[in-house]
Each structure stands twice: as structure tokens, then as C-alpha cells.
Amino acid sequence: MTGTAAGGIRFDQVSVAYGRNTVLDRLDLTVEPGEVMALLGPSGSGKTTALRAVAGFVRPVSGRVYLGDRDVTALPPHRRGIGMVVQQYALFPHMRVRDNVAFGLKARKVPKTEIAARVAEALELVGMSAYATRYPRELSGGQQQRVAIARALAVRPGVLLLDEPLSALDAQLRSGMLAELARLHRELPDVSILYVTHDQVEALTLADRIAVMDRARLQDCGTPQELYRTPRTEFTASFVGNANLLPVTVGSGSVVFAGHHLEVSTGEAAAGTTATLCVRPHLVGLGDGPNTLTGTVTEVQWRGSTHRLHVDIDGHRVKADLRELRQPPALGDRVTLHFAPEDAVLLPTVDAPAEAKTAAGAVHG
Ligand code: ADP
């Protein structure tokens, strides 16, 4: 199935406001043809608003939205050639599966024989061919969501918008559907997908690139690996994966954290300024090595394949995820931790409002 609309989405300085409240602030973002872009961020950060601006359900107060080369900012939703799937399936309860899937095609006055072929094709794509004559109430939540995806694909969109499509499903179904969506994307390599989620696992699993949103703004954008290894902001570091964010004072070629001198690349940070050092818990080791930190164990959690240690270092909590630990330290033990200089990233310190920190913390524990 190939897209009829030219692929790719471009936000050019798109702002959306409700009254005086700017909920999307000058968004600049390009989704390449065939790319899966996740919009990741806490609740209320403007993700759905961005998606709705592409669909045409909200009108920007400034900026332009492009689909391929077309400026669609002023086009009504039905003329944009987009498929959209929302959280709550939104199937018509009184219509059989095949009529739900045919709905957009009938509205577009596609000839009857072609409708039958396209419905069959879309149901086949989502593995629901055997359910064509059922009613939505006769399907599980996961099956209903597949039908909703088939309905979106039946119009052969160049762009597929998915708004938290898995959040109404239970954990097991969700991971199955994640794999399904990945397969679907391989079968539809020309379709650009914009995928709204607050769940970093979904974003890391599915997306070619992730756009991190917070408080109406794009904070960061990159491949999952880039955001994980070299986040540009504290917010990204804490929202994508787990992070130790240590307050440090910058020296020359080193930083000072709680009385410990640590060798890290200080880049362009000026000596004497304060900054935040990001070290991923799984890159922290136990025992001597480069960049040692000594403190007291305050918590030991067994997590199946790893032990998570919390170590108090002069009033700061440092987390370490350790594999193959035959004899984990006990609470109250003095331990030494270490990390390699190249595994730390120095970030500018920002005083995020308490609510943003809570939102990020809530996802990662
Ligand atoms: P997200 O998808 O990241 O959870 P949204 O884009 O849904 O965030 O919402 C961003 C902000 O816009 C929120 O503060 C929300 O309350 C506000 N908002 C969304 N829709 C409306 C609306 N129709 N009227 C007024 N405010 C809205």
C-alpha cells in the first residue's frame, strides 16, 4: 500500500494558544517521509496539540504546517490525506468491522468494488481479516485498536497520526501491539508516522527519532541513542532513560561534586560556573576505578537482572545498576563507586519548576 499524499510533515514555527495560554510555542520540527517520529513528554506538554495541528483540528495562531510540499495550514481536516488513531478506538458501535474500515472511503466516494478491495487489504495488514463481520462490542480492546488502525490506513494516507494508541490496553497487550506497529511500519515504508506518547519505552522501541516536549516547547530531538547518550538538557536526561544528575562546579578539565574531583570533558563550560553532570546508573561500577565516589548504601533493590543501589554521597543520592553482583553490599555499608570519564555528560543547570521535575520523576521512579 503506498501513500497517495506526499510524505513528510513540517512544523514551521507553529504556535497554538487557548485564550492567553500558549500551549504550543513556536514548534520547528520535520518528520521525514517514511520516518517514525515520537512526540514524548509529560501530560500537558503540548504533544496532542501538535498532532491536532497536523490533522487540522486546531488552527495555529502563527506558523505553518506542511505535508510534503503542500502548505496545509488553512485546509480542513478531510482534505489533508491523513490517517489518525486516538486512544479510545472511537469505532462506530452500530457498524460492523468492515463498515467501520470502509467509512472514510465511502465519505471520499471511492467506487464500491475498490472499497471492498481496500477494506480487505487494510484488515489483512492488521491481521483482522477474520473479524470483518463482527461488531466492535464483540472484539477485545486490542482488536478494536487494530480495526481503528485499519480504518486509518484504508484511505492510504501519506501520514499516520497516532495519539497514545496503546494507553487503553493492558501491559501485555501493549507490548504485543508495539511489535505489531513496528511490523506495520516495515510493511508501509513510505508512510510518515507521528506518534504521541508519554511512555519512553514506546518511544524508544518504535521511533526513528524522538522529539522531547516540555511546557509547550520542543526541548530536544534526536535518535533514541543520541538522546540517551548525549542528552542536551537535564529534562531529556531524566525523561529518556534513568539518570544521575549531579550538581557540580566546573574546573578546568574536571568538575567537583560533593568534594570529589571528577575528570570529565567540560566542553565549553566556563571554570567556576555550576553545571549538572549526567551519569547513567548502569554505567556506574562498584569498587575502584577512574572517578571514584565514596558513600553509604541507603537502599538495595533486586530487579531481576540487576541490583539497584542507592548510595548517599554527602547528602546526594547516586544510583548504580549493577549486574552479576554475587554479594550485594548491605544497607549502611561504605562503598566506592566509579564511572569512566567518557560516560558522563555535562549539562547546563536549569531551575525547572517543581511540577516538571515531578512529572519526569513519576515516569522513572
Ligand atoms: P499533552 O498531549 O502533552 O498531554 P495537550 O496538547 O493535550 O498536552 O495539552 C496542552 C495544554 O493545552 C494543556 O495545558 C491543556 O490543558 C491545554 N488544552 C488542550 N486542549 C485545550 C482546549 N480545547 N481548551 C483549552 N485548553 C486546552
mmCIF file of N, CA, C and O and ligand atoms in Angstrom, residues 18 21 23 42-49 196, ligand 1:
data_model
loop_
_atom_site.group_PDB
_atom_site.id
_atom_site.type_symbol
_atom_site.label_atom_id
_atom_site.label_comp_id
_atom_site.label_asym_id
_atom_site.label_seq_id
_atom_site.Cartn_x
_atom_site.Cartn_y
_atom_site.Cartn_z
ATOM 1 N N TYR A 18 -4.740 28.802 23.619
ATOM 2 C CA TYR A 18 -6.142 28.860 24.029
ATOM 3 C C TYR A 18 -6.278 30.109 24.881
ATOM 4 O O TYR A 18 -5.694 30.178 25.958
ATOM 5 N N ASN A 21 -3.299 31.449 26.874
ATOM 6 C CA ASN A 21 -2.430 30.351 27.271
ATOM 7 C C ASN A 21 -1.770 29.714 26.042
ATOM 8 O O ASN A 21 -2.435 29.036 25.256
ATOM 9 N N VAL A 23 -0.032 26.941 24.362
ATOM 10 C CA VAL A 23 0.188 25.533 24.713
ATOM 11 C C VAL A 23 1.146 24.859 23.734
ATOM 12 O O VAL A 23 1.615 23.745 23.965
ATOM 13 N N PRO A 42 5.722 14.837 29.237
ATOM 14 C CA PRO A 42 4.705 14.629 30.270
ATOM 15 C C PRO A 42 3.343 15.150 29.820
ATOM 16 O O PRO A 42 3.244 15.875 28.825
ATOM 17 N N SER A 43 2.333 14.783 30.569
ATOM 18 C CA SER A 43 0.981 15.208 30.284
ATOM 19 C C SER A 43 0.899 16.731 30.284
ATOM 20 O O SER A 43 1.482 17.383 31.142
ATOM 21 N N GLY A 44 0.232 17.278 29.287
ATOM 22 C CA GLY A 44 0.050 18.729 29.243
ATOM 23 C C GLY A 44 1.178 19.478 28.564
ATOM 24 O O GLY A 44 1.175 20.702 28.515
ATOM 25 N N SER A 45 2.146 18.755 27.985
ATOM 26 C CA SER A 45 3.295 19.446 27.408
ATOM 27 C C SER A 45 3.048 19.954 25.981
ATOM 28 O O SER A 45 3.889 20.632 25.423
ATOM 29 N N GLY A 46 1.891 19.581 25.400
ATOM 30 C CA GLY A 46 1.541 20.118 24.085
ATOM 31 C C GLY A 46 1.624 19.109 22.952
ATOM 32 O O GLY A 46 1.464 19.466 21.777
ATOM 33 N N LYS A 47 1.830 17.842 23.272
ATOM 34 C CA LYS A 47 2.022 16.817 22.242
ATOM 35 C C LYS A 47 0.767 16.642 21.377
ATOM 36 O O LYS A 47 0.839 16.667 20.148
ATOM 37 N N THR A 48 -0.371 16.439 22.045
ATOM 38 C CA THR A 48 -1.614 16.219 21.300
ATOM 39 C C THR A 48 -1.973 17.450 20.487
ATOM 40 O O THR A 48 -2.453 17.346 19.353
ATOM 41 N N THR A 49 -1.699 18.612 21.057
ATOM 42 C CA THR A 49 -1.981 19.850 20.329
ATOM 43 C C THR A 49 -1.178 19.888 19.025
ATOM 44 O O THR A 49 -1.703 20.263 17.973
ATOM 45 N N VAL A 196 2.313 10.155 19.344
ATOM 46 C CA VAL A 196 2.308 10.869 20.629
ATOM 47 C C VAL A 196 2.290 9.877 21.783
ATOM 48 O O VAL A 196 1.456 8.969 21.811
HETATM 49 P P1 ADP B 1 -0.323 16.552 26.010
HETATM 50 O O1 ADP B 1 -0.831 15.894 24.775
HETATM 51 O O2 ADP B 1 1.146 16.743 26.020
HETATM 52 O O3 ADP B 1 -0.817 15.896 27.268
HETATM 53 P P2 ADP B 1 -2.061 18.707 25.210
HETATM 54 O O4 ADP B 1 -1.536 19.138 23.901
HETATM 55 O O5 ADP B 1 -3.276 17.840 25.223
HETATM 56 O O6 ADP B 1 -0.908 18.050 26.057
HETATM 57 O O7 ADP B 1 -2.413 19.995 26.078
HETATM 58 C C1 ADP B 1 -1.500 21.054 26.260
HETATM 59 C C2 ADP B 1 -2.153 22.120 27.114
HETATM 60 O O8 ADP B 1 -3.253 22.683 26.420
HETATM 61 C C3 ADP B 1 -2.717 21.585 28.415
HETATM 62 O O9 ADP B 1 -2.430 22.511 29.440
HETATM 63 C C4 ADP B 1 -4.199 21.518 28.164
HETATM 64 O O10 ADP B 1 -4.923 21.702 29.341
HETATM 65 C C5 ADP B 1 -4.424 22.667 27.185
HETATM 66 N N1 ADP B 1 -5.564 22.428 26.288
HETATM 67 C C6 ADP B 1 -5.704 21.390 25.427
HETATM 68 N N2 ADP B 1 -6.859 21.491 24.730
HETATM 69 C C7 ADP B 1 -7.484 22.605 25.179
HETATM 70 C C8 ADP B 1 -8.731 23.255 24.865
HETATM 71 N N3 ADP B 1 -9.558 22.762 23.937
HETATM 72 N N4 ADP B 1 -9.021 24.391 25.529
HETATM 73 C C9 ADP B 1 -8.184 24.909 26.461
HETATM 74 N N5 ADP B 1 -7.000 24.345 26.795
HETATM 75 C C10 ADP B 1 -6.644 23.207 26.183
#
